[in-house]
Amino acid sequence: MEFLIVSTLNGVIYGMLLFMVSAGLTLIFGMMGVLNFAHASFYMLGAYFAYTLSGLFNFWVGLIVAPLLVAIIGMFIERYMLRRVHAHGHAHELLLTFGLVFIFEELIKLFYGDFPVNYQRPDYLNFAIFNLFGTDYPFYRVFIGLVALLMFIVLFVLLTRTRVGMVVRAAERLPDTARALGHNVPMVFLGVFGAGAALAGLSGAVAGAFFPTNPNMALELGVIVFVVVVVGGLGSLAGSLIASLLIGVFSSFAVGLDWSLASLFGLIGLGDWANSLGGLVTMPLSSISATVPFLLMLIVLLVRPAGLMGSKN
Amino acid sequence: MRYALIAILALLALLIIAPPLLGTGWQYALINALIAALFAAAFNLLVGQGGMLSFGHAAYFGVGAFTVIHLMQSVEYGDIPFPTVLLPLAGAAVSLLCGALAGFFATMRSGVYFALVTLALAELLHSLAPHWDEMFGGEAGLSSMRMPSLGFTFGSTLEVYYLTLSWVVICIGLLYAYTRTPFGRLTLALRDNEQRIRFMGFNAHGTKIVVFAISAMFSGVAGSLMAISNETANYSVFSTQVSALVVLHTFVGGSTIFFGPIVGACVLSLFTFVVSGVTHSWMLYQGIIFVLVMLFAPKGIGGVIQAHIEQRHALPWKRLAAPYALATLAGLMVACATVFVVQSLEIVLSREYAAAVARTGEYAPYTVFAREWQVFHPFTWLFPVLLLVPGLYLLRRAFARIQTLWDKDDDNDNGDIPAATQELMEGGR
């Protein structure tokens, strides 16, 4: 019971964090069809900017200003780089953002060094919110989840209930029609890219204070973010929320379970034979928990490429 | 064509004659450059010719490497006799099988989704490998010794170099021959219009699987050669870094031309060898080069060279000489400024420098470009600005001039700018 509750809670909160990072990517991918490889780099930049700003001013200034700085960088990239290579096709846009990943990672290493920096949450946020089976549960974990939830609600309302959302969705579905109606479509793209970058920056600023802030954080999250976007479905916000939670809970449970294919065979009386095979068959789930998201992505890509909530395109 | 053949033969002669005169360090660097060249050429069969962008080619490279390490171990323990010279054949065979299997699934999708399937497959292997001890040797990996065969001891780097060179030349030759076959033509057609292929009665999915498998096979040879040269392999050969590097090499070199990726791989891996010995920021420079190529020369170095060769009779070389020289000079200025800033930051922001400042209480001068610079002297920071600003201005001017000269003499393809606008632009300058 203890394992079940703690794993679910941790999984849900990790899932919410994943959602925070991937929400921006979902938006960008859905709009422009560009898989922005540098998206996780925006997350890292957010964390580092917030670290610097929280040292200079305070934590909240970092939390608010860092995403804005990241948004500016994002808009610069969209305006002066992506738009430039747009004529050469999506592959080129993909490759360009792919190159930017190296530049951002190396710049961070240049300025902050090749080791984790000490980005800490303020003391007054550093308390236990409740006691779970004898262990204190940190409030900040819940805080991350709450910020993500707030973000989802704001985004959802903005996109489905307001005029801005209407224009954005129109520019995504039928750019030419939107242009004919007098909307500045390139400007919308610029705004969406900036907003997407800002969301990644915000999640970096929030999560960096809890998880280690180091130059590898973009690499660690980079591929998982794609998994979320693909599993959730092209441009579907709700889909990426579900996918994030799914992956969060799956990986949090997988870490604690020592099931293997052999134990599965054991249920039908073939346990000894399976154990004698060794290799993959006897590998416990806990040791291959990092594999689970990729397996999930592979299955989704092959069975339902539009993703869980994506419309068939 | 004749010139190309002469150039290739001359290069080959150089590659055979030069290495004994170089140190082991350079021999090793050349081995790595050759392996990277083969890997990039194999990757380009899929990407440049087949039109399928893969982000997980490290998987097949790694499969080749591990196959050979296992086989080498068996030979070492005397289980199976297998000549060292032919080891890459085993890597090729296993990679071909894996490529066919993975290709079957990956080619069910196209475009971005194809790239994602390949990425997921490689990540799957990468996350699995460190936990699968018998197969991949866990975190430490597996190692083995090269056994003497056919009169070679393979004790010296030079012998390994010649082995690598032979395999790479043969494989690149085969890959080139492939482009000349009808099936090679079909591969190109697949990139241009898959729908048409299907319409003409070919099996598009089957063709794609074969292309994927062949590309994987030659990647496996490259991985095998890496394993032979290092005598070890660990799970990091499956990492995104390896997949990323081949993408970098291929597109910097230019994926539309057969020799582009080979040039890109050689240039960048030798660049890495030279620069990584001098500075920690070599990855940054490589990233900047890649992004600049993507922005300003989308067809890569190879594309630029090919355009010049094709237009060699039509271009007004005399009038182009001045802007080309100016562009080179301005480019050097900008590059100098960038390198100066990066190197200065690397030194001044380093832990060692901070420790020295804390110890002595003063900001000691540092050396870049064989000259000492004071951290807080205004000229130190004015120097790059003085190079960068005029450099960028001159670069813009030179490129605008080059652009007009190119467009003017290119009758078939007048670019996007209408003639009237062009006149206007020239008048304004």
PDB file of N, CA, C and O in Angstrom, chain B residues 305-351:
ATOM      1  N   ILE B 305      31.011  23.405 -53.263  1.00  0.00           N
ATOM      2  CA  ILE B 305      32.063  23.041 -54.218  1.00  0.00           C
ATOM      3  C   ILE B 305      31.434  22.622 -55.551  1.00  0.00           C
ATOM      4  O   ILE B 305      31.861  23.053 -56.618  1.00  0.00           O
ATOM      5  N   GLN B 306      30.381  21.814 -55.476  1.00  0.00           N
ATOM      6  CA  GLN B 306      29.752  21.335 -56.703  1.00  0.00           C
ATOM      7  C   GLN B 306      29.186  22.494 -57.533  1.00  0.00           C
ATOM      8  O   GLN B 306      29.353  22.531 -58.747  1.00  0.00           O
ATOM      9  N   ALA B 307      28.565  23.463 -56.826  1.00  0.00           N
ATOM     10  CA  ALA B 307      28.007  24.607 -57.544  1.00  0.00           C
ATOM     11  C   ALA B 307      29.112  25.357 -58.279  1.00  0.00           C
ATOM     12  O   ALA B 307      28.920  25.802 -59.424  1.00  0.00           O
ATOM     13  N   HIS B 308      30.279  25.464 -57.648  1.00  0.00           N
ATOM     14  CA  HIS B 308      31.384  26.168 -58.298  1.00  0.00           C
ATOM     15  C   HIS B 308      31.913  25.399 -59.494  1.00  0.00           C
ATOM     16  O   HIS B 308      32.228  25.984 -60.518  1.00  0.00           O
ATOM     17  N   ILE B 309      31.982  24.078 -59.349  1.00  0.00           N
ATOM     18  CA  ILE B 309      32.490  23.280 -60.479  1.00  0.00           C
ATOM     19  C   ILE B 309      31.515  23.348 -61.655  1.00  0.00           C
ATOM     20  O   ILE B 309      31.915  23.529 -62.799  1.00  0.00           O
ATOM     21  N   GLU B 310      30.233  23.256 -61.334  1.00  0.00           N
ATOM     22  CA  GLU B 310      29.232  23.291 -62.413  1.00  0.00           C
ATOM     23  C   GLU B 310      29.240  24.619 -63.152  1.00  0.00           C
ATOM     24  O   GLU B 310      29.019  24.670 -64.361  1.00  0.00           O
ATOM     25  N   GLN B 311      29.468  25.700 -62.413  1.00  0.00           N
ATOM     26  CA  GLN B 311      29.364  27.031 -63.014  1.00  0.00           C
ATOM     27  C   GLN B 311      30.722  27.567 -63.462  1.00  0.00           C
ATOM     28  O   GLN B 311      30.842  28.745 -63.759  1.00  0.00           O
ATOM     29  N   ARG B 312      31.747  26.709 -63.462  1.00  0.00           N
ATOM     30  CA  ARG B 312      33.108  27.242 -63.621  1.00  0.00           C
ATOM     31  C   ARG B 312      33.300  28.018 -64.922  1.00  0.00           C
ATOM     32  O   ARG B 312      34.103  28.941 -64.983  1.00  0.00           O
ATOM     33  N   HIS B 313      32.548  27.654 -65.978  1.00  0.00           N
ATOM     34  CA  HIS B 313      32.731  28.374 -67.242  1.00  0.00           C
ATOM     35  C   HIS B 313      31.905  29.647 -67.283  1.00  0.00           C
ATOM     36  O   HIS B 313      32.235  30.585 -67.995  1.00  0.00           O
ATOM     37  N   ALA B 314      30.819  29.664 -66.522  1.00  0.00           N
ATOM     38  CA  ALA B 314      29.886  30.793 -66.616  1.00  0.00           C
ATOM     39  C   ALA B 314      30.248  31.936 -65.664  1.00  0.00           C
ATOM     40  O   ALA B 314      29.838  33.067 -65.863  1.00  0.00           O
ATOM     41  N   LEU B 315      31.039  31.632 -64.650  1.00  0.00           N
ATOM     42  CA  LEU B 315      31.275  32.660 -63.630  1.00  0.00           C
ATOM     43  C   LEU B 315      32.338  33.668 -64.060  1.00  0.00           C
ATOM     44  O   LEU B 315      33.350  33.293 -64.660  1.00  0.00           O
ATOM     45  N   PRO B 316      32.125  34.956 -63.742  1.00  0.00           N
ATOM     46  CA  PRO B 316      33.123  35.977 -64.041  1.00  0.00           C
ATOM     47  C   PRO B 316      34.198  35.978 -62.961  1.00  0.00           C
ATOM     48  O   PRO B 316      34.153  36.782 -62.024  1.00  0.00           O
ATOM     49  N   TRP B 317      35.141  35.047 -63.068  1.00  0.00           N
ATOM     50  CA  TRP B 317      36.112  34.833 -61.989  1.00  0.00           C
ATOM     51  C   TRP B 317      36.877  36.102 -61.634  1.00  0.00           C
ATOM     52  O   TRP B 317      37.190  36.351 -60.486  1.00  0.00           O
ATOM     53  N   LYS B 318      37.198  36.911 -62.679  1.00  0.00           N
ATOM     54  CA  LYS B 318      38.003  38.107 -62.420  1.00  0.00           C
ATOM     55  C   LYS B 318      37.259  39.070 -61.510  1.00  0.00           C
ATOM     56  O   LYS B 318      37.832  39.663 -60.599  1.00  0.00           O
ATOM     57  N   ARG B 319      35.961  39.236 -61.798  1.00  0.00           N
ATOM     58  CA  ARG B 319      35.202  40.177 -60.963  1.00  0.00           C
ATOM     59  C   ARG B 319      34.847  39.566 -59.611  1.00  0.00           C
ATOM     60  O   ARG B 319      34.583  40.269 -58.648  1.00  0.00           O
ATOM     61  N   LEU B 320      34.831  38.242 -59.554  1.00  0.00           N
ATOM     62  CA  LEU B 320      34.507  37.579 -58.281  1.00  0.00           C
ATOM     63  C   LEU B 320      35.705  37.569 -57.322  1.00  0.00           C
ATOM     64  O   LEU B 320      35.529  37.481 -56.114  1.00  0.00           O
ATOM     65  N   ALA B 321      36.897  37.668 -57.873  1.00  0.00           N
ATOM     66  CA  ALA B 321      38.092  37.511 -57.045  1.00  0.00           C
ATOM     67  C   ALA B 321      38.109  38.490 -55.870  1.00  0.00           C
ATOM     68  O   ALA B 321      38.355  38.093 -54.734  1.00  0.00           O
ATOM     69  N   ALA B 322      37.821  39.759 -56.167  1.00  0.00           N
ATOM     70  CA  ALA B 322      37.884  40.776 -55.102  1.00  0.00           C
ATOM     71  C   ALA B 322      36.875  40.495 -53.990  1.00  0.00           C
ATOM     72  O   ALA B 322      37.259  40.415 -52.819  1.00  0.00           O
ATOM     73  N   PRO B 323      35.575  40.297 -54.308  1.00  0.00           N
ATOM     74  CA  PRO B 323      34.636  40.000 -53.210  1.00  0.00           C
ATOM     75  C   PRO B 323      34.968  38.703 -52.477  1.00  0.00           C
ATOM     76  O   PRO B 323      34.760  38.618 -51.266  1.00  0.00           O
ATOM     77  N   TYR B 324      35.491  37.688 -53.189  1.00  0.00           N
ATOM     78  CA  TYR B 324      35.864  36.446 -52.519  1.00  0.00           C
ATOM     79  C   TYR B 324      36.980  36.698 -51.517  1.00  0.00           C
ATOM     80  O   TYR B 324      36.942  36.204 -50.389  1.00  0.00           O
ATOM     81  N   ALA B 325      37.983  37.474 -51.944  1.00  0.00           N
ATOM     82  CA  ALA B 325      39.084  37.783 -51.040  1.00  0.00           C
ATOM     83  C   ALA B 325      38.584  38.564 -49.838  1.00  0.00           C
ATOM     84  O   ALA B 325      38.954  38.293 -48.690  1.00  0.00           O
ATOM     85  N   LEU B 326      37.694  39.516 -50.107  1.00  0.00           N
ATOM     86  CA  LEU B 326      37.127  40.325 -49.023  1.00  0.00           C
ATOM     87  C   LEU B 326      36.345  39.438 -48.052  1.00  0.00           C
ATOM     88  O   LEU B 326      36.475  39.572 -46.831  1.00  0.00           O
ATOM     89  N   ALA B 327      35.543  38.524 -48.616  1.00  0.00           N
ATOM     90  CA  ALA B 327      34.743  37.632 -47.765  1.00  0.00           C
ATOM     91  C   ALA B 327      35.657  36.768 -46.900  1.00  0.00           C
ATOM     92  O   ALA B 327      35.382  36.552 -45.719  1.00  0.00           O
ATOM     93  N   THR B 328      36.757  36.285 -47.481  1.00  0.00           N
ATOM     94  CA  THR B 328      37.699  35.463 -46.712  1.00  0.00           C
ATOM     95  C   THR B 328      38.290  36.263 -45.561  1.00  0.00           C
ATOM     96  O   THR B 328      38.315  35.808 -44.415  1.00  0.00           O
ATOM     97  N   LEU B 329      38.727  37.485 -45.891  1.00  0.00           N
ATOM     98  CA  LEU B 329      39.320  38.341 -44.867  1.00  0.00           C
ATOM     99  C   LEU B 329      38.312  38.634 -43.755  1.00  0.00           C
ATOM    100  O   LEU B 329      38.598  38.474 -42.561  1.00  0.00           O
ATOM    101  N   ALA B 330      37.108  39.048 -44.167  1.00  0.00           N
ATOM    102  CA  ALA B 330      36.070  39.392 -43.185  1.00  0.00           C
ATOM    103  C   ALA B 330      35.701  38.173 -42.351  1.00  0.00           C
ATOM    104  O   ALA B 330      35.519  38.263 -41.133  1.00  0.00           O
ATOM    105  N   GLY B 331      35.619  37.009 -43.015  1.00  0.00           N
ATOM    106  CA  GLY B 331      35.309  35.774 -42.307  1.00  0.00           C
ATOM    107  C   GLY B 331      36.368  35.473 -41.253  1.00  0.00           C
ATOM    108  O   GLY B 331      36.048  35.082 -40.129  1.00  0.00           O
ATOM    109  N   LEU B 332      37.627  35.678 -41.626  1.00  0.00           N
ATOM    110  CA  LEU B 332      38.719  35.453 -40.673  1.00  0.00           C
ATOM    111  C   LEU B 332      38.610  36.402 -39.485  1.00  0.00           C
ATOM    112  O   LEU B 332      38.832  36.010 -38.343  1.00  0.00           O
ATOM    113  N   MET B 333      38.244  37.661 -39.776  1.00  0.00           N
ATOM    114  CA  MET B 333      38.101  38.637 -38.685  1.00  0.00           C
ATOM    115  C   MET B 333      37.035  38.188 -37.694  1.00  0.00           C
ATOM    116  O   MET B 333      37.245  38.195 -36.474  1.00  0.00           O
ATOM    117  N   VAL B 334      35.874  37.795 -38.257  1.00  0.00           N
ATOM    118  CA  VAL B 334      34.767  37.368 -37.385  1.00  0.00           C
ATOM    119  C   VAL B 334      35.177  36.119 -36.606  1.00  0.00           C
ATOM    120  O   VAL B 334      34.934  36.017 -35.393  1.00  0.00           O
ATOM    121  N   ALA B 335      35.818  35.179 -37.294  1.00  0.00           N
ATOM    122  CA  ALA B 335      36.241  33.940 -36.632  1.00  0.00           C
ATOM    123  C   ALA B 335      37.229  34.245 -35.506  1.00  0.00           C
ATOM    124  O   ALA B 335      37.127  33.690 -34.408  1.00  0.00           O
ATOM    125  N   CYS B 336      38.182  35.154 -35.783  1.00  0.00           N
ATOM    126  CA  CYS B 336      39.172  35.533 -34.774  1.00  0.00           C
ATOM    127  C   CYS B 336      38.481  36.118 -33.546  1.00  0.00           C
ATOM    128  O   CYS B 336      38.809  35.756 -32.408  1.00  0.00           O
ATOM    129  N   ALA B 337      37.538  37.022 -33.793  1.00  0.00           N
ATOM    130  CA  ALA B 337      36.824  37.659 -32.683  1.00  0.00           C
ATOM    131  C   ALA B 337      36.106  36.601 -31.849  1.00  0.00           C
ATOM    132  O   ALA B 337      36.178  36.598 -30.608  1.00  0.00           O
ATOM    133  N   THR B 338      35.422  35.662 -32.543  1.00  0.00           N
ATOM    134  CA  THR B 338      34.669  34.625 -31.827  1.00  0.00           C
ATOM    135  C   THR B 338      35.606  33.755 -31.000  1.00  0.00           C
ATOM    136  O   THR B 338      35.366  33.515 -29.812  1.00  0.00           O
ATOM    137  N   VAL B 339      36.680  33.306 -31.630  1.00  0.00           N
ATOM    138  CA  VAL B 339      37.624  32.439 -30.927  1.00  0.00           C
ATOM    139  C   VAL B 339      38.225  33.185 -29.733  1.00  0.00           C
ATOM    140  O   VAL B 339      38.357  32.628 -28.637  1.00  0.00           O
ATOM    141  N   PHE B 340      38.536  34.467 -29.933  1.00  0.00           N
ATOM    142  CA  PHE B 340      39.114  35.251 -28.836  1.00  0.00           C
ATOM    143  C   PHE B 340      38.159  35.314 -27.646  1.00  0.00           C
ATOM    144  O   PHE B 340      38.561  35.062 -26.503  1.00  0.00           O
ATOM    145  N   VAL B 341      36.898  35.619 -27.928  1.00  0.00           N
ATOM    146  CA  VAL B 341      35.924  35.731 -26.832  1.00  0.00           C
ATOM    147  C   VAL B 341      35.755  34.387 -26.131  1.00  0.00           C
ATOM    148  O   VAL B 341      35.798  34.312 -24.898  1.00  0.00           O
ATOM    149  N   VAL B 342      35.592  33.316 -26.914  1.00  0.00           N
ATOM    150  CA  VAL B 342      35.363  31.999 -26.316  1.00  0.00           C
ATOM    151  C   VAL B 342      36.565  31.575 -25.474  1.00  0.00           C
ATOM    152  O   VAL B 342      36.418  31.144 -24.325  1.00  0.00           O
ATOM    153  N   GLN B 343      37.767  31.755 -26.038  1.00  0.00           N
ATOM    154  CA  GLN B 343      38.963  31.336 -25.298  1.00  0.00           C
ATOM    155  C   GLN B 343      39.148  32.168 -24.027  1.00  0.00           C
ATOM    156  O   GLN B 343      39.515  31.648 -22.984  1.00  0.00           O
ATOM    157  N   SER B 344      38.888  33.490 -24.139  1.00  0.00           N
ATOM    158  CA  SER B 344      39.013  34.351 -22.964  1.00  0.00           C
ATOM    159  C   SER B 344      38.057  33.905 -21.879  1.00  0.00           C
ATOM    160  O   SER B 344      38.441  33.761 -20.712  1.00  0.00           O
ATOM    161  N   LEU B 345      36.792  33.659 -22.286  1.00  0.00           N
ATOM    162  CA  LEU B 345      35.796  33.240 -21.296  1.00  0.00           C
ATOM    163  C   LEU B 345      36.196  31.905 -20.684  1.00  0.00           C
ATOM    164  O   LEU B 345      36.070  31.700 -19.479  1.00  0.00           O
ATOM    165  N   GLU B 346      36.692  31.020 -21.539  1.00  0.00           N
ATOM    166  CA  GLU B 346      37.062  29.694 -21.049  1.00  0.00           C
ATOM    167  C   GLU B 346      38.117  29.804 -19.945  1.00  0.00           C
ATOM    168  O   GLU B 346      38.052  29.102 -18.936  1.00  0.00           O
ATOM    169  N   ILE B 347      39.064  30.722 -20.153  1.00  0.00           N
ATOM    170  CA  ILE B 347      40.125  30.864 -19.147  1.00  0.00           C
ATOM    171  C   ILE B 347      39.608  31.609 -17.912  1.00  0.00           C
ATOM    172  O   ILE B 347      39.745  31.151 -16.783  1.00  0.00           O
ATOM    173  N   VAL B 348      38.980  32.773 -18.161  1.00  0.00           N
ATOM    174  CA  VAL B 348      38.622  33.663 -17.050  1.00  0.00           C
ATOM    175  C   VAL B 348      37.534  33.045 -16.167  1.00  0.00           C
ATOM    176  O   VAL B 348      37.514  33.270 -14.957  1.00  0.00           O
ATOM    177  N   LEU B 349      36.623  32.261 -16.778  1.00  0.00           N
ATOM    178  CA  LEU B 349      35.524  31.701 -15.990  1.00  0.00           C
ATOM    179  C   LEU B 349      35.859  30.325 -15.413  1.00  0.00           C
ATOM    180  O   LEU B 349      35.019  29.704 -14.772  1.00  0.00           O
ATOM    181  N   SER B 350      37.084  29.844 -15.663  1.00  0.00           N
ATOM    182  CA  SER B 350      37.408  28.492 -15.213  1.00  0.00           C
ATOM    183  C   SER B 350      37.583  28.456 -13.689  1.00  0.00           C
ATOM    184  O   SER B 350      37.825  29.471 -13.043  1.00  0.00           O
ATOM    185  N   ARG B 351      37.466  27.249 -13.151  1.00  0.00           N
ATOM    186  CA  ARG B 351      37.643  27.055 -11.705  1.00  0.00           C
ATOM    187  C   ARG B 351      39.058  27.414 -11.275  1.00  0.00           C
ATOM    188  O   ARG B 351      39.266  28.008 -10.215  1.00  0.00           O
TER     189      ARG B 351
END
